Structures are given as structure tokens and as C-alpha cells.
Amino acid sequence: MDEVDKDGAVSRRQVLKVSVAAAGVLLSGRGLAVAAGAAGVSEKPVDRPEKASKRFLESMNCSQAICEVYGPSFGVPADVAGRMGTGFAGGMGLGSECGAVTGAVAMLGLKYGPDTGKAMKKVAEFIAEFRKQCGETSCSKLLKVDMGTAEGIKAAADKGLFTSACPGYVKTAGEILDKMLA
């Protein structure tokens, strides 16, 4: 990794490059995109944001919660969508982008991909709205602890943030996503 500071921390730019590349790999190979396009959009549950928030409390993985609830609308079985979202939790384990945000970005890719221009426009809209409502998109900044360290994760758990703050971020991501998918 060429974008590392003197303390060995990975730059935000490098994390974003990796996350965009990972999302591209997941969504580009045409497998999921073709399946989603062929399947169409199924009937949506009445309150997906609330369902995602509750799913988060069961799994403690924000990205999985979003992916499991929204993936089936694009023909992706909930278990497969959940596995797809596994590595995005806790800001990809680095404290970077909130998993609810990255899970929503993956769902926007299913809806608007493979048209990169349209998908990236929708991603920018989503991120702008999430920042407007929550102030940040970084897991560490949202929780005010370093989620890229074991100490930060413990601090978040000790403060009850996984049950008090995170479900709200998941629900907010779902509410924004619902509007954008309509």
C-alpha cells in the first residue's frame, strides 16, 4: 500500500479506492447485476428501514443488515446478500465508511449498475443525504471511537453504541435508500 502515513495508517483515499474496487468486483462481473436485472424488483416490505435496524440488533453487522433486507428485492437471496455485506462492517474493520453506508452503496449498484455514471451519481446523492442527516459517513467519526482498533471496538461496546447509535444509522441509511430506490 503506497498511501500509508508515518504511523502506518492507511489514507482515507486508499480505503475508498479499496472499497470502490471491492464493490466493483462484487457488482461488475455481471453475475449479480444480470441476476438483479432479470429478476426485477419484487414487492418491498412495508418498513424495510425498521426491519434492517432490527436485523442489525440480531447480527451486529450494519452492512449485512442492509444487504439482507434489500438484496431480495433484486433477486439476491438474503443469505447471499448478507455474506456479500460481511466485510463492510465497522468501516471494513478499519473504522472507515459506515457499513450501513457501504451496504446501501452495494444496493444502489444493484439498482443502477452497470451504468457507472448513473450509479456513481446516485451514490453521491446517497452519501450527501446521509452526511446531511448524520453529519459523517465514517464509522469511527459517527461513534467517536477508533473502530479500527480492538480498544475502540471495546469502547463502543462499553458505551452501548452498538445498541443505541448504530441501529439509528442503519435505519437512516434504509430510509434514504428506500427513497432512492422508489
C-alpha positions as a printed NumPy array, in Angstrom:
array([[  0.   ,   0.   ,   0.   ],
       [  1.613,   3.196,  -1.137],
       [ -0.697,   5.598,   0.702],
       [  0.306,   4.976,   4.304],
       [  1.318,   7.724,   6.727],
       [  4.323,   7.62 ,   9.06 ],
       [  2.271,   5.85 ,  11.755],
       [  1.288,   3.086,   9.355],
       [ -2.314,   4.291,   8.997],
       [ -3.96 ,   3.814,   5.63 ],
       [ -5.191,   7.02 ,   3.998],
       [ -8.88 ,   7.678,   3.502],
       [ -8.232,   7.792,  -0.235],
       [ -6.722,   4.296,  -0.198],
       [ -9.656,   2.944,   1.847],
       [-12.104,   4.473,  -0.623],
       [-10.161,   3.033,  -3.568],
       [-10.286,  -0.416,  -1.999],
       [-13.984,  -0.144,  -1.146],
       [-14.911,   1.056,  -4.637],
       [-12.798,  -1.704,  -6.16 ],
       [-14.425,  -4.304,  -3.896],
       [-17.896,  -3.085,  -4.771],
       [-16.939,  -3.139,  -8.442],
       [-15.729,  -6.717,  -8.197],
       [-18.917,  -7.743,  -6.427],
       [-21.199,  -5.987,  -8.841],
       [-19.382,  -5.819, -12.15 ],
       [-18.753,  -9.412, -13.143],
       [-22.31 ,  -9.163, -14.371],
       [-23.394, -12.121, -12.234],
       [-25.336, -10.191,  -9.634],
       [-26.171,  -7.335, -11.981],
       [-27.618,  -9.673, -14.584],
       [-29.474, -11.669, -11.94 ],
       [-30.875,  -8.484, -10.438],
       [-31.941,  -7.137, -13.815],
       [-33.539, -10.428, -14.811],
       [-35.327, -10.809, -11.511],
       [-36.784,  -7.314, -11.497],
       [-37.817,  -5.749,  -8.239],
       [-40.099,  -7.801,  -6.053],
       [-42.703,  -6.392,  -3.73 ],
       [-40.999,  -4.483,  -0.931],
       [-41.779,  -4.971,   2.745],
       [-43.747,  -2.189,   4.373],
       [-40.912,  -0.903,   6.594],
       [-37.515,  -2.041,   5.364],
       [-35.556,   0.583,   7.34 ],
       [-37.062,  -0.646,  10.615],
       [-36.549,  -4.275,   9.579],
       [-32.876,  -3.54 ,   8.801],
       [-32.445,  -1.828,  12.171],
       [-33.898,  -4.855,  13.951],
       [-31.771,  -7.199,  11.839],
       [-28.699,  -5.222,  12.894],
       [-29.555,  -5.789,  16.556],
       [-29.675,  -9.527,  15.845],
       [-26.428,  -9.725,  13.862],
       [-24.427,  -6.653,  14.974],
       [-23.314,  -6.171,  11.385],
       [-24.683,  -2.986,   9.819],
       [-23.812,  -3.786,   6.222],
       [-25.263,  -7.293,   6.416],
       [-28.479,  -5.876,   7.842],
       [-28.938,  -3.53 ,   4.878],
       [-27.903,  -6.146,   2.296],
       [-30.098,  -8.924,   3.757],
       [-33.185,  -6.733,   3.822],
       [-32.752,  -5.023,   0.43 ],
       [-30.947,  -7.719,  -1.606],
       [-34.018,  -9.92 ,  -2.152],
       [-35.708,  -7.009,  -3.969],
       [-33.055,  -7.504,  -6.649],
       [-33.227, -11.274,  -6.799],
       [-30.299, -11.819,  -4.416],
       [-31.241, -14.269,  -1.649],
       [-30.943, -12.743,   1.836],
       [-28.232, -15.197,   2.911],
       [-26.111, -14.429,  -0.166],
       [-26.66 , -10.681,   0.231],
       [-25.688, -10.968,   3.892],
       [-22.47 , -12.765,   3.041],
       [-21.737, -10.056,   0.48 ],
       [-22.04 ,  -7.413,   3.2  ],
       [-19.965,  -9.215,   5.825],
       [-16.649,  -7.452,   5.257],
       [-18.065,  -3.937,   5.194],
       [-18.987,  -3.822,   8.911],
       [-17.153,  -1.488,  11.255],
       [-15.908,   0.577,   8.366],
       [-14.436,  -2.528,   6.71 ],
       [-12.803,  -3.333,  10.041],
       [-10.749,  -0.16 ,   9.696],
       [-13.201,   2.347,  11.138],
       [-13.684,   3.98 ,   7.735],
       [-17.038,   4.134,   5.91 ],
       [-20.018,   3.018,   7.984],
       [-21.222,  -0.437,   6.972],
       [-24.799,   0.809,   6.629],
       [-23.486,   3.271,   4.038],
       [-21.437,   0.679,   2.141],
       [-24.311,  -1.789,   2.229],
       [-26.592,   0.877,   0.763],
       [-23.978,   1.658,  -1.897],
       [-23.966,  -2.017,  -2.876],
       [-27.766,  -1.926,  -3.225],
       [-27.556,   1.228,  -5.353],
       [-25.131,  -0.68 ,  -7.562],
       [-27.683,  -3.444,  -7.967],
       [-30.363,  -0.915,  -8.896],
       [-28.388,   1.419, -11.158],
       [-25.448,  -0.681, -12.367],
       [-23.82 ,  -1.491, -14.653],
       [-24.258,   2.174, -15.752],
       [-21.292,   3.554, -13.779],
       [-22.191,   7.193, -14.39 ],
       [-25.73 ,   6.809, -13.113],
       [-24.686,   4.562, -10.215],
       [-21.981,   6.973,  -9.049],
       [-24.41 ,   9.909,  -9.255],
       [-26.84 ,   8.009,  -7.025],
       [-24.016,   7.048,  -4.636],
       [-23.01 ,  10.717,  -4.342],
       [-26.645,  11.673,  -3.656],
       [-26.931,   8.972,  -1.005],
       [-23.716,   9.996,   0.739],
       [-24.667,  13.686,   0.68 ],
       [-28.047,  12.928,   2.256],
       [-26.555,  10.578,   4.873],
       [-23.998,  13.261,   5.814],
       [-26.77 ,  15.869,   5.958],
       [-28.754,  13.733,   8.381],
       [-25.929,  12.146,  10.402],
       [-23.014,  14.544,   9.984],
       [-20.483,  11.908,   8.88 ],
       [-20.119,   8.667,   6.943],
       [-17.073,   7.338,   8.803],
       [-17.863,   4.658,  11.379],
       [-15.178,   5.975,  13.743],
       [-16.384,   9.564,  13.441],
       [-20.04 ,   8.609,  13.832],
       [-19.289,   6.648,  17.008],
       [-16.484,   8.937,  18.224],
       [-14.165,   5.968,  18.859],
       [-11.465,   4.396,  16.686],
       [-13.316,   1.43 ,  15.214],
       [-10.106,   0.332,  13.509],
       [ -8.695,  -0.888,  16.824],
       [ -9.686,  -3.511,  19.378],
       [ -9.687,  -0.789,  22.04 ],
       [-12.072,   1.359,  20.015],
       [-14.451,  -1.534,  19.419],
       [-14.393,  -2.326,  23.147],
       [-15.047,   1.341,  23.968],
       [-18.025,   1.38 ,  21.589],
       [-19.387,  -1.788,  23.204],
       [-18.806,  -0.452,  26.719],
       [-20.65 ,   2.765,  25.824],
       [-23.555,   0.744,  24.38 ],
       [-23.147,   2.366,  20.958],
       [-23.941,  -0.835,  19.065],
       [-27.409,  -0.87 ,  20.584],
       [-28.01 ,   2.867,  20.954],
       [-26.368,   4.605,  17.977],
       [-25.818,   2.029,  15.239],
       [-29.439,   0.919,  14.802],
       [-30.335,   4.545,  14.086],
       [-27.634,   4.831,  11.416],
       [-28.877,   1.606,   9.818],
       [-32.448,   2.9  ,   9.854],
       [-31.392,   6.26 ,   8.409],
       [-29.458,   4.522,   5.624],
       [-32.541,   2.426,   4.902],
       [-34.849,   5.439,   4.815],
       [-32.601,   7.236,   2.349],
       [-32.204,   4.068,   0.297],
       [-35.972,   3.493,   0.174],
       [-36.479,   6.967,  -1.305],
       [-33.736,   6.444,  -3.867],
       [-34.991,   3.021,  -4.936],
       [-38.6  ,   4.165,  -5.344]])
